[in-house]
PDB file of C-alpha atoms in Angstrom:
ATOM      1  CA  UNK F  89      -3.588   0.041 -16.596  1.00  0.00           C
ATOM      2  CA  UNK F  90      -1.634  -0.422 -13.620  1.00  0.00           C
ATOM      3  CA  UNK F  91      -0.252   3.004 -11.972  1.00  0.00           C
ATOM      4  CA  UNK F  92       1.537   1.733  -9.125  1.00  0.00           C
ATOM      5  CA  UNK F  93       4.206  -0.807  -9.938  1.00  0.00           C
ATOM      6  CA  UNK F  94       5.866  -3.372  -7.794  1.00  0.00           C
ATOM      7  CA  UNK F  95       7.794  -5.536 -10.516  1.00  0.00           C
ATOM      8  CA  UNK F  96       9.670  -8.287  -8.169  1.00  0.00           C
ATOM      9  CA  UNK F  97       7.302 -10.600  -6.980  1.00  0.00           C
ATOM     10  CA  UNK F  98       9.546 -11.754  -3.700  1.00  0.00           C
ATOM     11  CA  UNK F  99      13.196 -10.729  -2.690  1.00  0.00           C
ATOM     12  CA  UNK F 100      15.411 -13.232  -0.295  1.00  0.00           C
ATOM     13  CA  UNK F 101      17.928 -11.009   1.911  1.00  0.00           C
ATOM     14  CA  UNK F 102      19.883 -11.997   4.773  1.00  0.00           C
ATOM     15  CA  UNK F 103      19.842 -11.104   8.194  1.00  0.00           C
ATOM     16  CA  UNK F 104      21.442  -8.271   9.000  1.00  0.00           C
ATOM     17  CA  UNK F 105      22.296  -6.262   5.440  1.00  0.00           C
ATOM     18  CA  UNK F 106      19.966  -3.989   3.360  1.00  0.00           C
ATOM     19  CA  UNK F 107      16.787  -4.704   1.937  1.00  0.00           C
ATOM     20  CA  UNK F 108      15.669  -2.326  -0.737  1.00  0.00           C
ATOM     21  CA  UNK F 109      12.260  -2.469  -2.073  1.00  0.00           C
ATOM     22  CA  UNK F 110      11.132  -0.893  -5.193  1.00  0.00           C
ATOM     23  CA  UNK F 111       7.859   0.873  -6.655  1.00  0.00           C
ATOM     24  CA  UNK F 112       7.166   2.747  -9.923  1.00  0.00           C
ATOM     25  CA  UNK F 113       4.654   4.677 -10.756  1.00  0.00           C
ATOM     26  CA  UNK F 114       2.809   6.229 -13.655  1.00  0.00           C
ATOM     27  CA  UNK F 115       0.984   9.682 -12.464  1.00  0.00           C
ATOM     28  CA  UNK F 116       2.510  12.077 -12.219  1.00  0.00           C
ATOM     29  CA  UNK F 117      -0.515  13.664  -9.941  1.00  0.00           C
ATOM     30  CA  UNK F 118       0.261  11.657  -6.967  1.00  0.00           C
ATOM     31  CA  UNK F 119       1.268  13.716  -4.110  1.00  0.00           C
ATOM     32  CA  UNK F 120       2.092  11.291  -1.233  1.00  0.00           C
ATOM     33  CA  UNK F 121       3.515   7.852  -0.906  1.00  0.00           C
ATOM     34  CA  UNK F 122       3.565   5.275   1.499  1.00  0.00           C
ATOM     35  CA  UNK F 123       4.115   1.753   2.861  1.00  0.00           C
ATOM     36  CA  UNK F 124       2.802  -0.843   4.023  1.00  0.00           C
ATOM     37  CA  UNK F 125       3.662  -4.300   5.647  1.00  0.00           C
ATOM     38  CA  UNK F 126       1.209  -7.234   5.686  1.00  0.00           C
ATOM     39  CA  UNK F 127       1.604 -10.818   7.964  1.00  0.00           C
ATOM     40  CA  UNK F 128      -0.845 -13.426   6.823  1.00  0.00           C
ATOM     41  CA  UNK F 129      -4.383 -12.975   8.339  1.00  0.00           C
ATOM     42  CA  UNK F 130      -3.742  -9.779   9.454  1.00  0.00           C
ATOM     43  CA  UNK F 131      -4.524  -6.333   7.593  1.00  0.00           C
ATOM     44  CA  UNK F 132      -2.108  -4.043   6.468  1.00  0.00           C
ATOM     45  CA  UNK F 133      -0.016  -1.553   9.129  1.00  0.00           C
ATOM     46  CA  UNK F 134       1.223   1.566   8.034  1.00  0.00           C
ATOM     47  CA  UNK F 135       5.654   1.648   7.316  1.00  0.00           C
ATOM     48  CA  UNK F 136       6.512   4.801   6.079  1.00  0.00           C
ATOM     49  CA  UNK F 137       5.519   7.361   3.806  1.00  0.00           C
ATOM     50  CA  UNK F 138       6.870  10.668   2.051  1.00  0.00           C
ATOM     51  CA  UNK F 139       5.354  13.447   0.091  1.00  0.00           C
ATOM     52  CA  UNK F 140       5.949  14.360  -3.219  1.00  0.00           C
ATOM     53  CA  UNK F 141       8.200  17.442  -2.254  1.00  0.00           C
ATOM     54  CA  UNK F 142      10.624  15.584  -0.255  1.00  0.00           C
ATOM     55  CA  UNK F 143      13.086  12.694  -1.823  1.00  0.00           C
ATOM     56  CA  UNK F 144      13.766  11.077   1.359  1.00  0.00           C
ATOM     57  CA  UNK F 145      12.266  10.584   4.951  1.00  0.00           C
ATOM     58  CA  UNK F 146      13.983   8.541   7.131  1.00  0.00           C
ATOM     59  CA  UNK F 147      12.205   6.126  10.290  1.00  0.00           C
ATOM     60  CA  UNK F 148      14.370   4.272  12.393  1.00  0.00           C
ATOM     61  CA  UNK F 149      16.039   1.349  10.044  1.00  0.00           C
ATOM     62  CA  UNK F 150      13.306   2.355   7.427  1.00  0.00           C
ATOM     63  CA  UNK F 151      14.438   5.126   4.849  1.00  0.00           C
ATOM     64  CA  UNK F 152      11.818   5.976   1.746  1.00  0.00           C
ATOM     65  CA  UNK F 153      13.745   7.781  -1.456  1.00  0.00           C
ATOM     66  CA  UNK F 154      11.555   9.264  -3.662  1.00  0.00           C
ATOM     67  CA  UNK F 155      12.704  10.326  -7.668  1.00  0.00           C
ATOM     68  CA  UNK F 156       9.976  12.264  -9.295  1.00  0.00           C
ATOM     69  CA  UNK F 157      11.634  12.846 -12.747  1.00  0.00           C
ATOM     70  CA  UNK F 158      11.663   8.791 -12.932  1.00  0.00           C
ATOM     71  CA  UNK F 159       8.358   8.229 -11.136  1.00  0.00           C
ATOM     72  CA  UNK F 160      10.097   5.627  -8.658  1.00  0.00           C
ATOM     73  CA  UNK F 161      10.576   5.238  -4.907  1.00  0.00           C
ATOM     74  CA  UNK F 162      11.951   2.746  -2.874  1.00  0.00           C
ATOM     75  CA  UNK F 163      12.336   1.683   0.200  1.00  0.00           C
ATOM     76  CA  UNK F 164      15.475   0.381   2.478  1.00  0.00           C
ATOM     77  CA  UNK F 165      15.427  -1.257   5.555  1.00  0.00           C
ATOM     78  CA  UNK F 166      18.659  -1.368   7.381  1.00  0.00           C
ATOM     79  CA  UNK F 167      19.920  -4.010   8.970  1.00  0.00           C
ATOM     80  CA  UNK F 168      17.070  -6.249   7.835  1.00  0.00           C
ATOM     81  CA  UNK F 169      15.927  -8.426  11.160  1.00  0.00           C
ATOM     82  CA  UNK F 170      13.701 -11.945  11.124  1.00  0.00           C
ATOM     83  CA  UNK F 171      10.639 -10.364  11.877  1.00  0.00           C
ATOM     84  CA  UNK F 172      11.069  -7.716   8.639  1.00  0.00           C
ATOM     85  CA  UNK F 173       9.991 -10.996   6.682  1.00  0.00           C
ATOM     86  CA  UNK F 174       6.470  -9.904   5.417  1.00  0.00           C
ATOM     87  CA  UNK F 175       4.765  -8.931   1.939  1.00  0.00           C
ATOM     88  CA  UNK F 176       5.635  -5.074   1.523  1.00  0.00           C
ATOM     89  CA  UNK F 177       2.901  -2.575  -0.459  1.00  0.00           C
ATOM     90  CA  UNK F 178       3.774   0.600  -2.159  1.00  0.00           C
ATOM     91  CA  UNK F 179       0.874   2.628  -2.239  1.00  0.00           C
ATOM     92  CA  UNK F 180       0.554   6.635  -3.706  1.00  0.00           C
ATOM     93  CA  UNK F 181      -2.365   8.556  -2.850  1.00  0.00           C
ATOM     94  CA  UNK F 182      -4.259  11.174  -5.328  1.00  0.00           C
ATOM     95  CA  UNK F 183      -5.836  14.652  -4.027  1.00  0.00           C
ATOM     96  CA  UNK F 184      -9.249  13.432  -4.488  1.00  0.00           C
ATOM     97  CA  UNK F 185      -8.261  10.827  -1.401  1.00  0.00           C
ATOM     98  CA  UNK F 186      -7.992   8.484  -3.636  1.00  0.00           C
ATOM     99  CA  UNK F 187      -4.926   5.469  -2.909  1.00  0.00           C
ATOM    100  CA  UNK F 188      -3.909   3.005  -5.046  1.00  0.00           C
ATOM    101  CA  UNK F 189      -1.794  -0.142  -4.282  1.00  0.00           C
ATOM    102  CA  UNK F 190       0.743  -2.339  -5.946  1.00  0.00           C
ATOM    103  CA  UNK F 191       0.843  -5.886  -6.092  1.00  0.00           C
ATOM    104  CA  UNK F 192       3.274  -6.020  -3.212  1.00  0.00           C
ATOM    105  CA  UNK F 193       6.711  -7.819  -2.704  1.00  0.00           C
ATOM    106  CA  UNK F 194       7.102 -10.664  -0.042  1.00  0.00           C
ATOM    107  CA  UNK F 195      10.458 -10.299   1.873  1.00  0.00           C
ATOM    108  CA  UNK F 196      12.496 -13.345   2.787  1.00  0.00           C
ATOM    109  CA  UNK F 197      15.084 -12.436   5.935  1.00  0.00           C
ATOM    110  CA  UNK F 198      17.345 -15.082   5.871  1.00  0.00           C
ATOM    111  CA  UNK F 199      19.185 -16.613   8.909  1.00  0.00           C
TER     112      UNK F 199
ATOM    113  CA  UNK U 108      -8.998   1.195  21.273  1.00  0.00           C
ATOM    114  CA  UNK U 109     -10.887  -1.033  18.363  1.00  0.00           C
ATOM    115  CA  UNK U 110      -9.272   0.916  15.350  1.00  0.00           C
ATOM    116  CA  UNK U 111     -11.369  -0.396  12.463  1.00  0.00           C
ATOM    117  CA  UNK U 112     -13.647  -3.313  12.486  1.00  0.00           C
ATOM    118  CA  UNK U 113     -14.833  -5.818  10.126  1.00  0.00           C
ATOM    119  CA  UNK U 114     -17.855  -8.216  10.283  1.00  0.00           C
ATOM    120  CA  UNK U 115     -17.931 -10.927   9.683  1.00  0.00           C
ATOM    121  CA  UNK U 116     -14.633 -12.276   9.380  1.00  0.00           C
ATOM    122  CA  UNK U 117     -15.279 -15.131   7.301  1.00  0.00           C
ATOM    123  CA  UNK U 118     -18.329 -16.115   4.765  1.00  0.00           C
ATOM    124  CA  UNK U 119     -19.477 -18.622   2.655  1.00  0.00           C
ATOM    125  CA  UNK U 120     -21.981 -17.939  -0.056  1.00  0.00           C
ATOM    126  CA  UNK U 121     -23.705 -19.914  -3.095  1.00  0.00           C
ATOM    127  CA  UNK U 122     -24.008 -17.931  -6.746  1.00  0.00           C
ATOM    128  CA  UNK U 123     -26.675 -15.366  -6.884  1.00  0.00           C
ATOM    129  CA  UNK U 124     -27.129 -14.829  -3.087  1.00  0.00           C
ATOM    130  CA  UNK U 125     -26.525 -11.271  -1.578  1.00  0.00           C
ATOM    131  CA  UNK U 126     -24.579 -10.113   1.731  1.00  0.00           C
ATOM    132  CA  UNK U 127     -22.995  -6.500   3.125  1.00  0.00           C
ATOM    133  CA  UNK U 128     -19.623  -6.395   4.677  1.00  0.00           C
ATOM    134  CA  UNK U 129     -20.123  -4.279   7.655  1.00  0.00           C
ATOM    135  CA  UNK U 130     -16.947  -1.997   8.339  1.00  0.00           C
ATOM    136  CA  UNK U 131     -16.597   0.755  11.328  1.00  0.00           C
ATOM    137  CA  UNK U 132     -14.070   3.292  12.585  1.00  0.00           C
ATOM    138  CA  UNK U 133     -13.689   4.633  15.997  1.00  0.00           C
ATOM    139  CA  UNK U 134     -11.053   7.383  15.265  1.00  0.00           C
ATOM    140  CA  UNK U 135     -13.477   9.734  13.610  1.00  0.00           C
ATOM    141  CA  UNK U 136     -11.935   9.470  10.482  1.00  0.00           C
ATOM    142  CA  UNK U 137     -13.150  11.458   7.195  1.00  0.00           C
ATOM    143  CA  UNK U 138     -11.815   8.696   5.079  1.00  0.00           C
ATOM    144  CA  UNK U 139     -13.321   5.372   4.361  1.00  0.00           C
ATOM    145  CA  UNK U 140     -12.305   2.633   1.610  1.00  0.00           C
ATOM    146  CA  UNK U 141     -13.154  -0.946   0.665  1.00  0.00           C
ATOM    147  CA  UNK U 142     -10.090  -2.758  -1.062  1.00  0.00           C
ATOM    148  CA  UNK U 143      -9.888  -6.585  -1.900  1.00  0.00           C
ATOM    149  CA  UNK U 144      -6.876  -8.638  -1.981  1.00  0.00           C
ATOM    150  CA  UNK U 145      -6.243 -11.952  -4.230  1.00  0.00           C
ATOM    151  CA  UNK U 146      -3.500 -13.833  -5.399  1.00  0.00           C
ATOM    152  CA  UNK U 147      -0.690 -11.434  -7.101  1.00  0.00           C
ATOM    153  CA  UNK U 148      -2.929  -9.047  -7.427  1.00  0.00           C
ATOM    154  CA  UNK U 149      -2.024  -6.908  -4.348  1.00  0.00           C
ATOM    155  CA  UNK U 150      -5.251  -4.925  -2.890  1.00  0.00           C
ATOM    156  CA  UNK U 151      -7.390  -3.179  -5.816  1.00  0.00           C
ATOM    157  CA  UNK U 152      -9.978  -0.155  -4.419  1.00  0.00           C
ATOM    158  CA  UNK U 153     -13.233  -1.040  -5.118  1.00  0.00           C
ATOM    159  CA  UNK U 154     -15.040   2.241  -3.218  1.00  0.00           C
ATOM    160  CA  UNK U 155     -13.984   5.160  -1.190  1.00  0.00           C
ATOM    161  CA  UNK U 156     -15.472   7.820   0.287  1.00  0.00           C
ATOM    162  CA  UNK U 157     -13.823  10.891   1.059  1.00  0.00           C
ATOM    163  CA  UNK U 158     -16.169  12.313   3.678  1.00  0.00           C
ATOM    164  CA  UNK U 159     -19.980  11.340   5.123  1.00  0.00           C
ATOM    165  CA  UNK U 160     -21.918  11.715   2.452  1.00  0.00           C
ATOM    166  CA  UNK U 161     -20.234  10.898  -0.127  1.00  0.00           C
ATOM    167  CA  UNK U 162     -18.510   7.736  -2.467  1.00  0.00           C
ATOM    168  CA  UNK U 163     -16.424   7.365  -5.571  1.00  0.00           C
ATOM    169  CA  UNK U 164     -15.820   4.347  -7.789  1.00  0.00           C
ATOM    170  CA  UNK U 165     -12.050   2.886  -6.979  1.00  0.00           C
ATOM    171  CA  UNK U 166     -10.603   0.393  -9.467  1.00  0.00           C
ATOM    172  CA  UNK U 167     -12.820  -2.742  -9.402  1.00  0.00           C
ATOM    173  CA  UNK U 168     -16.800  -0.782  -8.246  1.00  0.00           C
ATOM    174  CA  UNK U 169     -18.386  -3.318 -10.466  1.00  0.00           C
ATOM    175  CA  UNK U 170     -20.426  -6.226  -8.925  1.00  0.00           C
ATOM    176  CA  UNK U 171     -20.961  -3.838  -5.627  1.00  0.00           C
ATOM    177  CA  UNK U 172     -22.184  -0.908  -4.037  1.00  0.00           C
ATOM    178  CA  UNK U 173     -21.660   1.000  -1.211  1.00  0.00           C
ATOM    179  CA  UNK U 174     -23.169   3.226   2.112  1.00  0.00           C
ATOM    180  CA  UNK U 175     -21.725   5.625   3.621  1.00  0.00           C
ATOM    181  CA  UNK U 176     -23.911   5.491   6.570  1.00  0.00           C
ATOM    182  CA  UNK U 177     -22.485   7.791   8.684  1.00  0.00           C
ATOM    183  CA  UNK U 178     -19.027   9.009   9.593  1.00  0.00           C
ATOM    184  CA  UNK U 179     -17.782   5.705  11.673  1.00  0.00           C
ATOM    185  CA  UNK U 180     -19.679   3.121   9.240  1.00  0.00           C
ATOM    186  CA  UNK U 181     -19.058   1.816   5.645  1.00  0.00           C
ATOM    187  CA  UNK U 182     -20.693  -1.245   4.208  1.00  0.00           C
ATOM    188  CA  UNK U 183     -19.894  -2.887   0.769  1.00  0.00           C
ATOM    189  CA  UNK U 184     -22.763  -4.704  -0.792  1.00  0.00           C
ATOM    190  CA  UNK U 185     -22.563  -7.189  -2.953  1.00  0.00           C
ATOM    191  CA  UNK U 186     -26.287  -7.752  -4.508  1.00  0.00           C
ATOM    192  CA  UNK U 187     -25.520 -11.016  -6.724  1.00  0.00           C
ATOM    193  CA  UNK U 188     -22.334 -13.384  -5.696  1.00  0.00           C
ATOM    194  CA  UNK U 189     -20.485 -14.283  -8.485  1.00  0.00           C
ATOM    195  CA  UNK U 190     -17.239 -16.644  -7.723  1.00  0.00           C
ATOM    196  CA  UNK U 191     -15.204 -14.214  -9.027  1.00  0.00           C
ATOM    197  CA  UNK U 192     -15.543 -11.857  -6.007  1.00  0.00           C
ATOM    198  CA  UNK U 193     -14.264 -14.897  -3.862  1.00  0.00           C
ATOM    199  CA  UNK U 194     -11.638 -12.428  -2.640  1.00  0.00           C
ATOM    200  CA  UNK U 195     -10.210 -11.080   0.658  1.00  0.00           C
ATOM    201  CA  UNK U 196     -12.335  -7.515   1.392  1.00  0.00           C
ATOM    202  CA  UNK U 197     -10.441  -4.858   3.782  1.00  0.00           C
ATOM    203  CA  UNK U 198     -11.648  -2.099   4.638  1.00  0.00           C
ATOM    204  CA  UNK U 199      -9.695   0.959   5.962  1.00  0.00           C
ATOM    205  CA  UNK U 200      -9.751   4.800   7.223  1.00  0.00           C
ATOM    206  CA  UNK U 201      -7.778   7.611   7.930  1.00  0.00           C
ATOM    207  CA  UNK U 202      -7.809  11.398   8.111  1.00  0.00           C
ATOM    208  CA  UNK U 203      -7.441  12.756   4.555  1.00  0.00           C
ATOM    209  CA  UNK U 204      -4.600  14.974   3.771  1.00  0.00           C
ATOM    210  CA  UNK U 205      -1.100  13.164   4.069  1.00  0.00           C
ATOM    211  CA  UNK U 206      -2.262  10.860   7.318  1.00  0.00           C
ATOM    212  CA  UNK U 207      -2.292   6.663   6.584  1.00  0.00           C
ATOM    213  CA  UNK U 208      -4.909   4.599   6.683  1.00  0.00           C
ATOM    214  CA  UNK U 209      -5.804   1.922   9.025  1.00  0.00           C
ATOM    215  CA  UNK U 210      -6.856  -1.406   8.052  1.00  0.00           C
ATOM    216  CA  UNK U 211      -9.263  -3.895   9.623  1.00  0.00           C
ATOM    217  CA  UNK U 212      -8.520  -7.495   9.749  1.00  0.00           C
ATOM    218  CA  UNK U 213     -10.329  -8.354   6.468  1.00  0.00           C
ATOM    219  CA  UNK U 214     -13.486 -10.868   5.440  1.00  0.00           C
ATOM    220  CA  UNK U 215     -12.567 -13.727   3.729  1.00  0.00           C
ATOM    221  CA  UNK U 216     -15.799 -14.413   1.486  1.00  0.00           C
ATOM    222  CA  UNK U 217     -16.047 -17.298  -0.535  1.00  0.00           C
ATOM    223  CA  UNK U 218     -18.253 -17.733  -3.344  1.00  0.00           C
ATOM    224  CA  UNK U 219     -19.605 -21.009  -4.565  1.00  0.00           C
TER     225      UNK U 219
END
């Protein structure tokens, strides 16, 4: 059973407005959130993350929300530039150290 | 500053044969994990280990095991190939606590 949720596949924004990324998850024992941007070839690099008692941690053009009481987070990226076009992973960790991924969401930046 | 490394990058292998994925951190990091990535399936855990000494099945263990050799070194063993672990393998490492991980390039193994 999947416990980390990313249920659109790709998203196609353009240049220069908001790109907002979304994760659900199911357990409620995760504790800390995070993501994670991926070019072909290359492994993952660390985005952003927050922990479960914030809602909201802001980097730059890259602001995670988090809403416990409906297990979702998401993430915006404002303005969305060319080189934001990647496949984006939600990821939420467990006490135990242990992190699970979702099946990721590949961004399309438009011209 | 290597980060984490991965060896080999790429590998071919027939049905049946073995091989270890060779992973290593220079950041003396307590964390170590072993993920694979394939089509639309975003990266499953298939080991971690929380500190020297010790591992814990992720989502996928089955098909492979795993050393924790020391602190900087993880390998992922895969005893008998089966095509179905034709797969990209990543391995990563961080702190513990509420730190990131960092990734290695990834193997791409093929199995035929």
């Amino acid at each position: 059973d999947q416990q980390v949720k990313q249920n659109s596949p790709s998203l196609s924004v353009q240049e220069g407005r908001i790109s907002i990324l979304n994760c659900d998850y199911t357990n409620s024992m995760f504790d800390y959130f995070l993501w994670y941007k991926k070019y072909p070839a290359e492994g993952p690099t660390f985005l952003i993350s927050i922990s479960s008692i914030k809602d909201k941690n802001e980097d730059g053009r890259f602001t995670v929300f988090l809403n416990k009481s409906a297990k979702h987070l998401s993430l915006h990226i404002v303005p969305s530039q060319p080189g934001d076009s990647a496949v984006y992973f939600c990821a939420a960790s467990l006490r135990d150290d242990k992190i699970i991924f979702g099946k990721g969401t590949r961004l399309h930046i438009l011209p | 500053n290597a980060g984490v490394t991965q060896t080999p990058k790429f590998q071919v292998l027939k049905t049946g044969q073995s091989m270890t994925l060779q992973c290593a951190q220079d950041m003396n990091h307590n964390s170590m994990y072993w993920y694979r990535q394939d089509p639309g399936m975003g990266l499953r855990l298939i080991y971690y280990s929380a500190s020297e000494g010790t591992t814990d099945k992720g989502e996928v263990p089955n098909g492979y095991n795993v050393s924790r050799l020391n602190k900087r070194e993880f390998s992922l063993r895969l005893e008998s190939a089966a095509p179905s672990q034709t797969s990209v393998y990543f391995c990563a490492s961080r702190w513990g606590g509420l730190e990131p991980q960092h990734f290695g390039d990834g193997t791409r193994l093929s199995i035929l």
